[in-house]
Short mmCIF file of C-alpha atoms in Angstrom, two decimals:
data_model
loop_
_atom_site.label_atom_id
_atom_site.label_comp_id
_atom_site.label_asym_id
_atom_site.label_seq_id
_atom_site.Cartn_x
_atom_site.Cartn_y
_atom_site.Cartn_z
CA UNK S 1 73.33 234.25 47.20
CA UNK S 2 70.56 232.09 45.74
CA UNK S 3 67.97 233.57 48.09
CA UNK S 4 68.93 237.22 48.62
CA UNK S 5 69.95 240.39 46.82
CA UNK S 6 72.59 242.36 48.74
CA UNK S 7 73.32 246.08 48.80
CA UNK S 8 76.15 247.82 50.68
CA UNK S 9 74.60 250.65 52.71
CA UNK S 10 77.66 252.08 54.49
CA UNK S 11 81.15 251.41 55.86
CA UNK S 12 82.25 252.31 59.39
CA UNK S 13 84.91 251.51 61.98
CA UNK S 14 84.18 249.75 65.30
CA UNK S 15 86.96 249.12 67.82
CA UNK S 16 89.51 249.55 65.07
CA UNK S 17 87.73 247.09 62.77
CA UNK S 18 86.23 248.22 59.48
CA UNK S 19 82.66 246.93 59.20
CA UNK S 20 80.07 246.88 56.43
CA UNK S 21 76.33 247.37 56.86
CA UNK S 22 74.58 245.35 54.14
CA UNK S 23 70.90 245.28 53.18
CA UNK S 24 69.59 241.78 52.39
CA UNK S 25 66.38 241.53 50.37
CA UNK S 26 64.62 238.19 49.61
CA UNK S 27 64.52 237.27 45.92
CA UNK S 28 61.21 235.41 46.32
CA UNK S 29 58.07 235.35 48.44
CA UNK S 30 57.86 231.55 48.09
CA UNK S 31 60.43 230.83 50.80
CA UNK S 32 60.46 231.75 54.46
CA UNK S 33 63.31 234.29 54.46
CA UNK S 34 64.47 237.38 56.34
CA UNK S 35 64.40 240.99 55.22
CA UNK S 36 66.74 243.50 56.88
CA UNK S 37 70.40 244.30 57.48
CA UNK S 38 73.50 242.47 58.59
CA UNK S 39 76.83 243.90 59.78
CA UNK S 40 79.98 242.10 58.56
CA UNK S 41 83.61 242.62 59.63
CA UNK S 42 86.28 243.39 57.03
CA UNK S 43 88.84 240.72 56.10
CA UNK S 44 87.33 237.95 58.26
CA UNK S 45 83.76 238.61 57.01
CA UNK S 46 82.49 237.53 60.43
CA UNK S 47 78.89 238.51 61.20
CA UNK S 48 78.83 241.26 63.86
CA UNK S 49 75.15 242.10 63.92
CA UNK S 50 71.74 241.12 62.58
CA UNK S 51 68.54 243.21 62.34
CA UNK S 52 65.85 241.44 60.28
CA UNK S 53 62.14 240.64 59.97
CA UNK S 54 60.47 237.50 58.51
CA UNK S 55 58.98 237.91 55.04
CA UNK S 56 55.45 237.23 53.76
CA UNK S 57 55.93 233.44 53.62
CA UNK S 58 56.10 233.20 57.42
CA UNK S 59 52.65 232.22 58.73
CA UNK S 60 51.29 230.59 61.90
CA UNK S 61 47.78 229.06 62.26
CA UNK S 62 45.29 231.37 64.01
CA UNK S 63 47.85 234.19 64.16
CA UNK S 64 47.39 237.42 62.19
CA UNK S 65 49.20 240.72 61.76
CA UNK S 66 52.56 239.21 62.63
CA UNK S 67 55.10 242.00 63.12
CA UNK S 68 58.32 240.55 64.55
CA UNK S 69 61.86 241.90 64.56
CA UNK S 70 64.94 239.77 65.27
CA UNK S 71 68.18 241.40 66.39
CA UNK S 72 71.48 239.84 67.36
CA UNK S 73 74.84 241.36 68.27
CA UNK S 74 78.32 239.81 68.34
CA UNK S 75 81.59 240.68 70.12
CA UNK S 76 85.15 239.57 69.51
CA UNK S 77 86.83 237.33 72.08
CA UNK S 78 90.54 236.52 72.25
CA UNK S 79 91.09 238.69 69.14
CA UNK S 80 89.86 235.95 66.79
CA UNK S 81 86.38 234.75 67.65
CA UNK S 82 83.13 236.67 67.07
CA UNK S 83 80.53 235.30 69.47
CA UNK S 84 76.88 236.34 70.05
CA UNK S 85 76.35 238.59 73.05
CA UNK S 86 72.61 239.15 72.96
CA UNK S 87 69.47 238.14 71.09
CA UNK S 88 66.35 240.29 71.05
CA UNK S 89 62.91 239.61 69.56
CA UNK S 90 60.34 242.41 69.59
CA UNK S 91 57.02 242.99 67.90
CA UNK S 92 53.36 242.10 68.14
CA UNK S 93 50.73 239.67 66.85
CA UNK S 94 47.01 238.93 67.09
CA UNK S 95 45.68 235.41 67.80
CA UNK S 96 42.11 234.30 67.08
CA UNK S 97 39.77 232.45 64.73
CA UNK S 98 36.23 232.61 63.36
CA UNK S 99 36.01 236.32 64.03
CA UNK S 100 37.08 236.04 67.69
CA UNK S 101 40.48 237.35 68.72
CA UNK S 102 42.52 238.11 71.80
CA UNK S 103 43.88 241.61 72.34
CA UNK S 104 47.11 242.37 70.51
CA UNK S 105 50.00 240.51 72.13
CA UNK S 106 53.25 242.42 72.50
CA UNK S 107 56.58 240.59 72.40
CA UNK S 108 59.80 241.89 73.99
CA UNK S 109 62.28 239.08 74.57
CA UNK S 110 65.98 239.52 75.35
CA UNK S 111 68.72 236.93 76.00
CA UNK S 112 72.23 237.77 77.13
CA UNK S 113 75.17 235.44 76.51
CA UNK S 114 78.39 236.13 78.36
CA UNK S 115 81.41 234.76 80.22
CA UNK S 116 82.82 232.85 77.25
CA UNK S 117 85.74 230.47 77.52
CA UNK S 118 87.17 229.64 74.10
CA UNK S 119 88.70 226.26 73.26
CA UNK S 120 89.06 225.17 76.88
CA UNK S 121 90.46 221.72 77.61
CA UNK S 122 87.71 219.19 78.22
CA UNK S 123 88.72 216.46 80.64
CA UNK S 124 88.21 212.86 79.58
CA UNK S 125 86.12 212.35 82.71
CA UNK S 126 83.46 214.60 81.21
CA UNK S 127 83.11 212.36 78.18
CA UNK S 128 82.89 209.28 80.36
CA UNK S 129 80.30 210.73 82.74
CA UNK S 130 76.63 209.81 82.64
CA UNK S 131 74.49 211.73 80.16
CA UNK S 132 72.44 213.37 82.92
CA UNK S 133 73.77 214.69 86.21
CA UNK S 134 72.04 217.11 88.59
CA UNK S 135 74.19 219.40 90.74
CA UNK S 136 72.85 219.72 94.28
CA UNK S 137 73.02 223.52 94.09
CA UNK S 138 70.60 223.49 91.14
CA UNK S 139 67.72 222.49 93.42
CA UNK S 140 68.15 225.50 95.74
CA UNK S 141 67.05 229.01 94.80
CA UNK S 142 69.60 231.58 95.98
CA UNK S 143 68.26 235.11 95.51
CA UNK S 144 71.57 236.70 96.53
CA UNK S 145 73.36 234.92 93.71
CA UNK S 146 71.02 236.41 91.11
CA UNK S 147 71.30 239.86 92.67
CA UNK S 148 75.10 239.70 92.36
CA UNK S 149 74.92 238.39 88.79
CA UNK S 150 72.16 240.55 87.36
CA UNK S 151 73.09 240.82 83.69
CA UNK S 152 69.85 242.36 82.42
CA UNK S 153 68.39 244.77 84.99
CA UNK S 154 64.63 245.17 84.82
CA UNK S 155 63.32 248.18 82.99
CA UNK S 156 61.24 250.78 84.80
CA UNK S 157 58.11 249.35 83.19
CA UNK S 158 58.97 245.84 84.40
CA UNK S 159 59.68 247.10 87.91
CA UNK S 160 56.29 248.83 88.07
CA UNK S 161 54.57 245.68 86.76
CA UNK S 162 56.15 243.41 89.37
CA UNK S 163 55.35 245.91 92.14
CA UNK S 164 51.64 246.01 91.26
CA UNK S 165 51.12 242.46 89.94
CA UNK S 166 48.40 240.55 91.78
CA UNK S 167 49.77 237.02 92.12
CA UNK S 168 46.24 235.64 92.47
CA UNK S 169 45.34 236.78 88.95
CA UNK S 170 46.55 233.74 87.06
CA UNK S 171 46.55 233.64 83.27
CA UNK S 172 43.44 231.45 83.41
CA UNK S 173 41.59 234.09 85.43
CA UNK S 174 42.80 237.01 83.32
CA UNK S 175 41.64 235.35 80.08
CA UNK S 176 38.45 233.84 81.49
CA UNK S 177 35.34 234.37 79.30
CA UNK S 178 33.37 237.48 80.18
CA UNK S 179 29.96 238.76 79.22
CA UNK S 180 26.32 237.65 79.45
CA UNK S 181 27.07 234.10 78.23
CA UNK S 182 30.07 233.48 80.47
CA UNK S 183 27.89 231.81 83.11
CA UNK S 184 27.29 228.96 80.65
CA UNK S 185 30.93 227.90 81.05
CA UNK S 186 30.76 227.02 84.74
CA UNK S 187 31.31 223.72 86.51
CA UNK S 188 27.66 222.82 86.11
CA UNK S 189 28.10 222.90 82.34
CA UNK S 190 31.12 220.61 82.57
CA UNK S 191 29.11 218.20 84.72
CA UNK S 192 26.31 218.20 82.14
CA UNK S 193 28.58 217.47 79.17
CA UNK S 194 30.60 214.87 81.08
CA UNK S 195 27.63 212.76 82.11
CA UNK S 196 24.72 213.52 79.77
CA UNK S 197 24.17 211.09 76.88
CA UNK S 198 21.73 212.76 74.51
CA UNK S 199 21.23 212.12 70.80
CA UNK S 200 18.57 211.97 68.11
CA UNK S 201 18.02 209.57 65.21
CA UNK S 202 15.18 208.11 63.20
CA UNK S 203 15.09 204.84 65.19
CA UNK S 204 15.27 206.04 68.81
CA UNK S 205 13.93 209.55 68.38
CA UNK S 206 15.30 211.56 71.28
CA UNK S 207 17.59 209.40 73.39
CA UNK S 208 18.04 210.52 77.01
CA UNK S 209 20.72 208.85 79.07
CA UNK S 210 23.56 209.20 81.53
CA UNK S 211 27.14 207.95 81.45
CA UNK S 212 29.95 207.80 83.96
CA UNK S 213 33.49 206.52 84.28
CA UNK S 214 35.57 205.77 87.35
CA UNK S 215 39.24 204.97 87.90
CA UNK S 216 39.25 202.82 91.03
CA UNK S 217 43.02 202.38 90.60
CA UNK S 218 45.46 204.09 88.22
CA UNK S 219 45.34 200.98 86.03
CA UNK S 220 41.69 199.96 86.53
CA UNK S 221 38.84 201.85 84.86
CA UNK S 222 35.10 201.21 84.98
CA UNK S 223 32.43 202.75 82.77
CA UNK S 224 28.65 202.65 82.61
CA UNK S 225 25.90 204.23 80.56
CA UNK S 226 22.14 203.82 80.39
CA UNK S 227 19.18 205.52 78.79
CA UNK S 228 15.99 205.21 76.79
CA UNK S 229 14.84 206.32 73.36
CA UNK S 230 11.57 208.22 73.63
CA UNK S 231 10.32 206.86 70.29
CA UNK S 232 11.42 203.21 70.38
CA UNK S 233 10.87 203.02 74.17
CA UNK S 234 13.76 200.59 74.59
CA UNK S 235 16.00 200.75 77.63
CA UNK S 236 19.67 200.40 76.70
CA UNK S 237 22.81 200.09 78.78
CA UNK S 238 26.53 199.40 78.59
CA UNK S 239 28.76 198.23 81.47
CA UNK S 240 32.50 197.95 80.90
CA UNK S 241 35.85 197.66 82.58
CA UNK S 242 39.49 197.73 81.55
CA UNK S 243 42.81 196.98 83.22
CA UNK S 244 45.81 198.59 81.54
CA UNK S 245 49.40 199.63 82.11
CA UNK S 246 50.02 203.30 82.83
CA UNK S 247 52.58 204.05 80.09
CA UNK S 248 54.29 202.69 77.00
CA UNK S 249 54.64 199.90 76.24
CA UNK S 250 50.91 199.72 76.99
CA UNK S 251 48.90 196.54 77.45
CA UNK S 252 45.24 196.16 78.37
CA UNK S 253 42.49 193.60 78.93
CA UNK S 254 38.82 194.28 79.45
CA UNK S 255 35.26 193.54 78.60
CA UNK S 256 31.76 194.95 78.36
CA UNK S 257 28.17 193.77 78.72
CA UNK S 258 25.55 195.69 76.75
CA UNK S 259 22.11 196.08 75.24
CA UNK S 260 22.49 198.91 72.75
CA UNK S 261 21.90 200.30 69.28
CA UNK S 262 24.73 199.78 66.78
CA UNK S 263 25.15 201.08 63.26
CA UNK S 264 26.82 199.53 60.23
CA UNK S 265 30.63 199.85 60.35
CA UNK S 266 32.05 203.09 58.95
CA UNK S 267 35.21 205.20 59.01
CA UNK S 268 33.81 207.50 61.73
CA UNK S 269 33.62 210.54 59.49
CA UNK S 270 30.54 211.74 61.36
CA UNK S 271 29.91 211.57 65.08
CA UNK S 272 26.66 211.15 66.94
CA UNK S 273 26.36 214.89 67.65
CA UNK S 274 26.73 215.90 63.98
CA UNK S 275 24.31 213.18 62.89
CA UNK S 276 21.75 214.33 65.47
CA UNK S 277 21.90 217.90 64.15
CA UNK S 278 21.52 216.88 60.49
CA UNK S 279 18.68 214.50 61.38
CA UNK S 280 16.79 217.19 63.24
CA UNK S 281 17.33 219.81 60.54
CA UNK S 282 16.89 217.91 57.29
CA UNK S 283 16.11 214.27 58.17
CA UNK S 284 19.63 213.40 57.00
CA UNK S 285 20.31 210.44 59.28
CA UNK S 286 23.58 208.97 58.02
CA UNK S 287 23.64 205.62 59.81
CA UNK S 288 21.82 202.31 59.36
CA UNK S 289 20.96 200.72 62.71
CA UNK S 290 20.47 197.35 64.37
CA UNK S 291 19.98 196.29 68.00
CA UNK S 292 22.45 194.06 69.85
CA UNK S 293 22.42 192.31 73.23
CA UNK S 294 25.52 190.52 74.49
CA UNK S 295 29.09 190.89 75.62
CA UNK S 296 32.65 191.34 74.40
CA UNK S 297 36.09 190.69 75.85
CA UNK S 298 39.33 192.06 74.44
CA UNK S 299 43.09 192.28 74.90
CA UNK S 300 45.23 195.04 73.44
CA UNK S 301 48.90 195.86 73.07
CA UNK S 302 50.65 199.08 72.06
CA UNK S 303 54.41 198.57 72.44
CA UNK S 304 55.02 201.87 70.63
CA UNK S 305 52.93 204.99 70.07
CA UNK S 306 52.87 204.20 66.34
CA UNK S 307 51.81 200.54 66.79
CA UNK S 308 48.55 199.28 68.25
CA UNK S 309 46.81 195.90 68.16
CA UNK S 310 43.63 194.51 69.70
CA UNK S 311 42.00 191.08 69.66
CA UNK S 312 38.34 190.62 70.66
CA UNK S 313 35.78 187.88 71.15
CA UNK S 314 32.16 188.92 70.58
CA UNK S 315 29.00 187.11 71.65
CA UNK S 316 25.75 188.92 70.96
CA UNK S 317 22.21 188.61 69.60
CA UNK S 318 21.44 190.97 66.70
CA UNK S 319 17.97 192.30 65.84
CA UNK S 320 16.42 194.45 63.12
CA UNK S 321 14.91 197.80 64.07
CA UNK S 322 12.49 200.08 62.24
CA UNK S 323 12.11 203.82 61.78
CA UNK S 324 10.12 204.99 64.80
CA UNK S 325 9.86 208.75 64.32
CA UNK S 326 9.23 211.19 61.50
CA UNK S 327 10.10 214.32 63.45
CA UNK S 328 12.27 217.10 62.09
CA UNK S 329 12.52 220.79 62.90
CA UNK S 330 12.62 221.98 59.29
CA UNK S 331 11.79 219.18 56.83
CA UNK S 332 8.25 218.26 57.84
CA UNK S 333 6.92 216.85 54.55
CA UNK S 334 9.74 214.50 53.55
CA UNK S 335 10.09 211.03 55.05
CA UNK S 336 13.17 209.57 56.65
CA UNK S 337 15.21 207.10 54.64
CA UNK S 338 14.08 203.52 55.53
CA UNK S 339 16.33 201.60 57.89
CA UNK S 340 17.50 198.44 56.06
CA UNK S 341 16.58 195.19 57.84
CA UNK S 342 19.41 193.32 59.54
CA UNK S 343 19.92 189.57 59.37
CA UNK S 344 18.86 188.46 62.85
CA UNK S 345 20.65 185.76 64.82
CA UNK S 346 23.35 184.92 67.34
CA UNK S 347 26.79 186.22 66.43
CA UNK S 348 29.91 184.57 67.81
CA UNK S 349 32.97 186.19 66.28
CA UNK S 350 36.62 187.01 66.73
CA UNK S 351 38.02 190.36 65.61
CA UNK S 352 41.57 191.59 65.13
CA UNK S 353 42.58 195.24 64.62
CA UNK S 354 46.03 196.59 63.75
CA UNK S 355 47.32 200.15 63.35
CA UNK S 356 50.80 201.12 62.19
CA UNK S 357 51.31 204.87 62.35
CA UNK S 358 49.66 207.79 64.10
CA UNK S 359 46.14 207.65 65.45
CA UNK S 360 43.56 209.63 63.53
CA UNK S 361 43.07 213.11 64.97
CA UNK S 362 39.67 214.73 65.56
CA UNK S 363 37.81 216.01 62.48
CA UNK S 364 40.81 215.32 60.21
CA UNK S 365 42.52 218.53 61.35
CA UNK S 366 45.94 216.85 61.14
CA UNK S 367 47.29 214.77 58.25
CA UNK S 368 48.87 211.48 59.17
CA UNK S 369 50.87 208.54 57.86
CA UNK S 370 49.26 205.26 58.87
CA UNK S 371 48.20 201.78 57.76
CA UNK S 372 45.21 200.08 59.40
CA UNK S 373 43.86 196.56 59.04
CA UNK S 374 40.84 194.82 60.55
CA UNK S 375 39.35 191.34 60.18
CA UNK S 376 36.06 190.03 61.65
CA UNK S 377 35.42 186.28 61.46
CA UNK S 378 32.27 184.39 62.42
CA UNK S 379 31.58 180.69 61.91
CA UNK S 380 29.13 178.07 63.22
CA UNK S 381 32.19 176.39 64.74
CA UNK S 382 32.43 179.35 67.16
CA UNK S 383 29.86 178.40 69.83
CA UNK S 384 27.13 177.67 67.23
CA UNK S 385 27.11 181.10 65.63
CA UNK S 386 24.22 181.71 63.21
CA UNK S 387 26.58 183.62 60.89
CA UNK S 388 29.29 182.34 58.58
CA UNK S 389 31.47 185.09 57.06
CA UNK S 390 34.84 186.82 57.19
CA UNK S 391 35.08 190.57 56.67
CA UNK S 392 38.38 192.25 55.81
CA UNK S 393 39.06 195.97 55.81
CA UNK S 394 42.27 197.92 55.17
CA UNK S 395 43.09 201.62 55.16
CA UNK S 396 46.13 203.55 54.00
CA UNK S 397 46.75 207.26 54.60
CA UNK S 398 49.89 209.18 53.66
CA UNK S 399 51.15 212.64 52.78
CA UNK S 400 54.34 214.04 51.26
CA UNK S 401 55.60 217.60 50.91
CA UNK S 402 55.99 218.41 47.23
CA UNK S 403 57.77 221.76 46.90
CA UNK S 404 58.61 225.00 48.77
CA UNK S 405 59.68 222.83 51.69
CA UNK S 406 61.27 225.74 53.52
CA UNK S 407 57.79 227.04 54.35
CA UNK S 408 56.51 226.33 57.84
CA UNK S 409 53.49 224.69 56.17
CA UNK S 410 54.75 223.37 52.86
CA UNK S 411 52.46 222.28 49.97
CA UNK S 412 51.62 218.60 50.31
CA UNK S 413 50.04 215.72 48.43
CA UNK S 414 47.66 213.68 50.58
CA UNK S 415 46.53 210.15 49.70
CA UNK S 416 43.87 208.01 51.33
CA UNK S 417 42.96 204.48 50.19
CA UNK S 418 40.23 202.35 51.80
CA UNK S 419 39.31 198.87 50.65
CA UNK S 420 37.31 195.93 51.90
CA UNK S 421 36.31 192.45 50.89
CA UNK S 422 34.54 189.45 52.38
CA UNK S 423 34.10 185.72 52.03
CA UNK S 424 30.91 183.66 52.15
CA UNK S 425 27.61 185.43 52.98
CA UNK S 426 28.11 188.91 54.47
CA UNK S 427 25.06 190.02 56.53
CA UNK S 428 23.48 193.36 55.47
CA UNK S 429 24.47 195.02 58.75
CA UNK S 430 28.14 194.42 57.85
CA UNK S 431 28.03 195.67 54.24
CA UNK S 432 30.68 198.12 53.10
CA UNK S 433 29.50 201.62 52.22
CA UNK S 434 31.06 204.24 49.97
CA UNK S 435 30.89 207.15 52.38
CA UNK S 436 29.36 210.38 51.13
CA UNK S 437 28.65 213.97 52.11
CA UNK S 438 26.18 214.66 54.90
CA UNK S 439 23.97 217.69 54.39
CA UNK S 440 26.70 219.57 52.54
CA UNK S 441 29.47 218.56 54.96
CA UNK S 442 32.19 216.45 53.32
CA UNK S 443 35.56 215.70 54.98
CA UNK S 444 38.52 214.29 53.07
CA UNK S 445 37.94 210.68 52.00
CA UNK S 446 34.19 210.76 51.29
CA UNK S 447 32.40 211.04 47.93
CA UNK S 448 31.38 214.69 47.75
CA UNK S 449 29.03 214.03 44.84
CA UNK S 450 27.24 210.93 46.18
CA UNK S 451 24.07 210.61 48.23
CA UNK S 452 23.86 208.93 51.64
CA UNK S 453 24.25 205.15 51.25
CA UNK S 454 24.04 205.44 47.47
CA UNK S 455 26.59 202.64 47.00
CA UNK S 456 26.95 199.58 49.26
CA UNK S 457 28.26 196.07 48.70
CA UNK S 458 30.36 193.19 49.97
CA UNK S 459 33.55 194.54 48.32
CA UNK S 460 34.77 198.08 47.65
CA UNK S 461 37.75 200.36 47.07
CA UNK S 462 38.06 204.15 47.37
CA UNK S 463 41.12 206.21 46.37
CA UNK S 464 41.14 209.88 47.42
CA UNK S 465 43.84 212.35 46.36
CA UNK S 466 44.29 216.01 47.13
CA UNK S 467 47.09 218.50 46.72
CA UNK S 468 47.18 221.45 49.09
CA UNK S 469 49.11 224.32 47.48
CA UNK S 470 48.80 226.27 50.76
CA UNK S 471 48.98 230.03 50.12
CA UNK S 472 51.74 229.73 47.49
CA UNK S 473 49.50 230.66 44.49
CA UNK S 474 48.48 233.88 46.23
CA UNK S 475 52.10 234.65 47.07
CA UNK S 476 52.97 234.21 43.39
CA UNK S 477 50.06 236.43 42.33
CA UNK S 478 50.93 238.91 45.10
CA UNK S 479 47.45 239.09 46.63
CA UNK S 480 48.26 240.25 50.20
CA UNK S 481 44.73 239.86 51.60
CA UNK S 482 44.74 236.14 50.77
CA UNK S 483 48.27 235.14 51.70
CA UNK S 484 48.31 237.21 54.90
CA UNK S 485 45.16 235.40 56.02
CA UNK S 486 46.76 232.03 55.09
CA UNK S 487 44.03 231.20 52.56
CA UNK S 488 44.92 227.90 50.85
CA UNK S 489 44.14 226.47 47.40
CA UNK S 490 43.43 222.73 47.06
CA UNK S 491 42.76 220.41 44.12
CA UNK S 492 41.27 216.97 44.70
CA UNK S 493 39.98 213.82 42.98
CA UNK S 494 38.34 210.59 44.13
CA UNK S 495 37.87 207.23 42.39
CA UNK S 496 35.71 204.45 43.81
CA UNK S 497 34.07 201.16 43.00
CA UNK S 498 31.78 198.76 44.88
CA UNK S 499 30.61 195.22 44.10
CA UNK S 500 27.82 192.95 45.29
CA UNK S 501 29.06 189.49 44.42
CA UNK S 502 30.40 189.82 40.88
CA UNK S 503 28.11 192.72 39.91
CA UNK S 504 29.43 196.30 39.99
CA UNK S 505 27.16 198.44 42.15
CA UNK S 506 28.76 201.63 40.84
CA UNK S 507 28.44 200.51 37.18
CA UNK S 508 32.16 200.76 36.65
CA UNK S 509 34.41 203.28 38.32
CA UNK S 510 32.86 206.26 40.08
CA UNK S 511 34.96 209.43 39.69
CA UNK S 512 34.86 213.06 40.78
CA UNK S 513 37.29 215.98 40.95
CA UNK S 514 37.29 219.58 42.03
CA UNK S 515 38.95 222.56 43.61
CA UNK S 516 38.73 223.97 47.12
CA UNK S 517 39.63 226.99 49.21
CA UNK S 518 40.69 226.35 52.81
CA UNK S 519 41.33 228.33 56.01
CA UNK S 520 38.25 230.51 55.46
CA UNK S 521 37.81 232.31 58.80
CA UNK S 522 40.84 230.20 59.79
CA UNK S 523 38.80 227.02 60.26
CA UNK S 524 36.55 226.26 57.28
CA UNK S 525 37.03 224.79 53.82
CA UNK S 526 34.75 225.06 50.78
CA UNK S 527 34.97 222.72 47.76
CA UNK S 528 33.40 222.74 44.31
CA UNK S 529 33.30 219.17 42.96
CA UNK S 530 32.18 217.78 39.62
CA UNK S 531 30.77 214.25 39.51
CA UNK S 532 31.78 212.53 36.26
CA UNK S 533 29.54 209.53 36.90
CA UNK S 534 25.82 209.82 36.20
CA UNK S 535 24.09 212.02 37.16
CA UNK S 536 26.83 214.45 36.15
CA UNK S 537 26.72 217.76 38.00
CA UNK S 538 28.56 220.15 40.34
CA UNK S 539 28.35 220.01 44.14
CA UNK S 540 29.36 222.57 46.75
CA UNK S 541 30.43 221.22 50.15
CA UNK S 542 31.95 222.49 53.39
CA UNK S 543 34.35 220.87 55.83
CA UNK S 544 36.99 221.77 58.41
CA UNK S 545 40.46 222.82 57.32
CA UNK S 546 43.49 220.56 57.67
CA UNK S 547 46.27 222.48 59.39
CA UNK S 548 49.25 220.15 59.38
#
């Protein structure tokens, strides 16, 4: 009664029982409800039939033009009990994103429920039996049994389909890409992406390399990669191996020997591919680099999917590197940002990493609840290390649904806190950085109004908040084009501060806030952000939508 308005449409008699056909209409668009009719028996008020459709609040990612109808019928057994006899779902929908879509998908699903036994005596032996038992007859397919017990005969259309169906045309073949570019999706392409190691940055220029991995046993994996930067002309390699258990609880030990280019630690907002594109287009190289030569051994444990730990010992020589190229496709006149010098020396260190909660998904497409902690310690007492510091980092990410929780994707508040500190003298290559947008791309957690590496120090804290109202505002305003396309409204704010020693690098607290629109073309998000710290101004950024 809180959710629907009811209207009596008619009264009739079925098998001597007076029944009522009632129209049920949702009172609000802000809840996922049904719209249609129900049939109710007189006196007992038992439901005898249902014929409804989901309302506007029902949405599914990448699915448009949802037109579904749910029907259910009931019959009376032993004069007292109304039990469902069939369930039918019919309709159609279109799946796709970014302007690409599959042909309209038709749905015609029917279930029959029959042969009821009401309130039968259940022997005590059933309750004492094991939770899972497999009857021997269940492993044998008996076509004659199904012919004798055919409850739902195939329709003429289904019979024609089965008679003409080519069993070799699997779903994969039927939906395989077609057209002039389909040849680019062959096995040769897979081989190229699996083993090619290609990137571009201001230190190496174009890096050309190969990589490979091999499982010599189910629990033993080997990996190798090697290549050369065309600008720095340095040959680099990485050889590694790991022995691990096959399933949870999972344990592993391994090691690697390498001569490679590293960059200052970050939260992995941007991958090598994205950074290569922005470097080539606009000379926006996000990372600061240094060269390392050495080895690492590690041991990890993951007793549960939500808990993971790893301990490592690192022994390597670290070197400074310089900018070796000024190439860019578009920005020819500007210069690349200088690469800060690293403190050179032999590093001997132990590192411990802990994660409680879900692993981070790719591109932040899925919200998560997790706490992460990492500590890196180096001291001259560790095999005469040239470094003496301890670096601590912690991250907290959480989300809660705030209202309209009956929606499949309810509005949610998302919180992300990152903080770090250090003791003694932190080398420049291990400084903390307040992460920022990269050429107009700004995922959740970065400063949308800050420049690349604008703020760095030996201590920092960043607090990011955003509330995703989903498509609720457009349901309230009754704008069908927006809520049918699942367009979402988001508000956000970020507060940050960084220190170098006792001095505030950010000159107090940095702050910004703004508003965003998500699920543009199903996948994109656009934000307008105002930076309250000097220089005060508006920024427009893009990112990928968060779906869950």
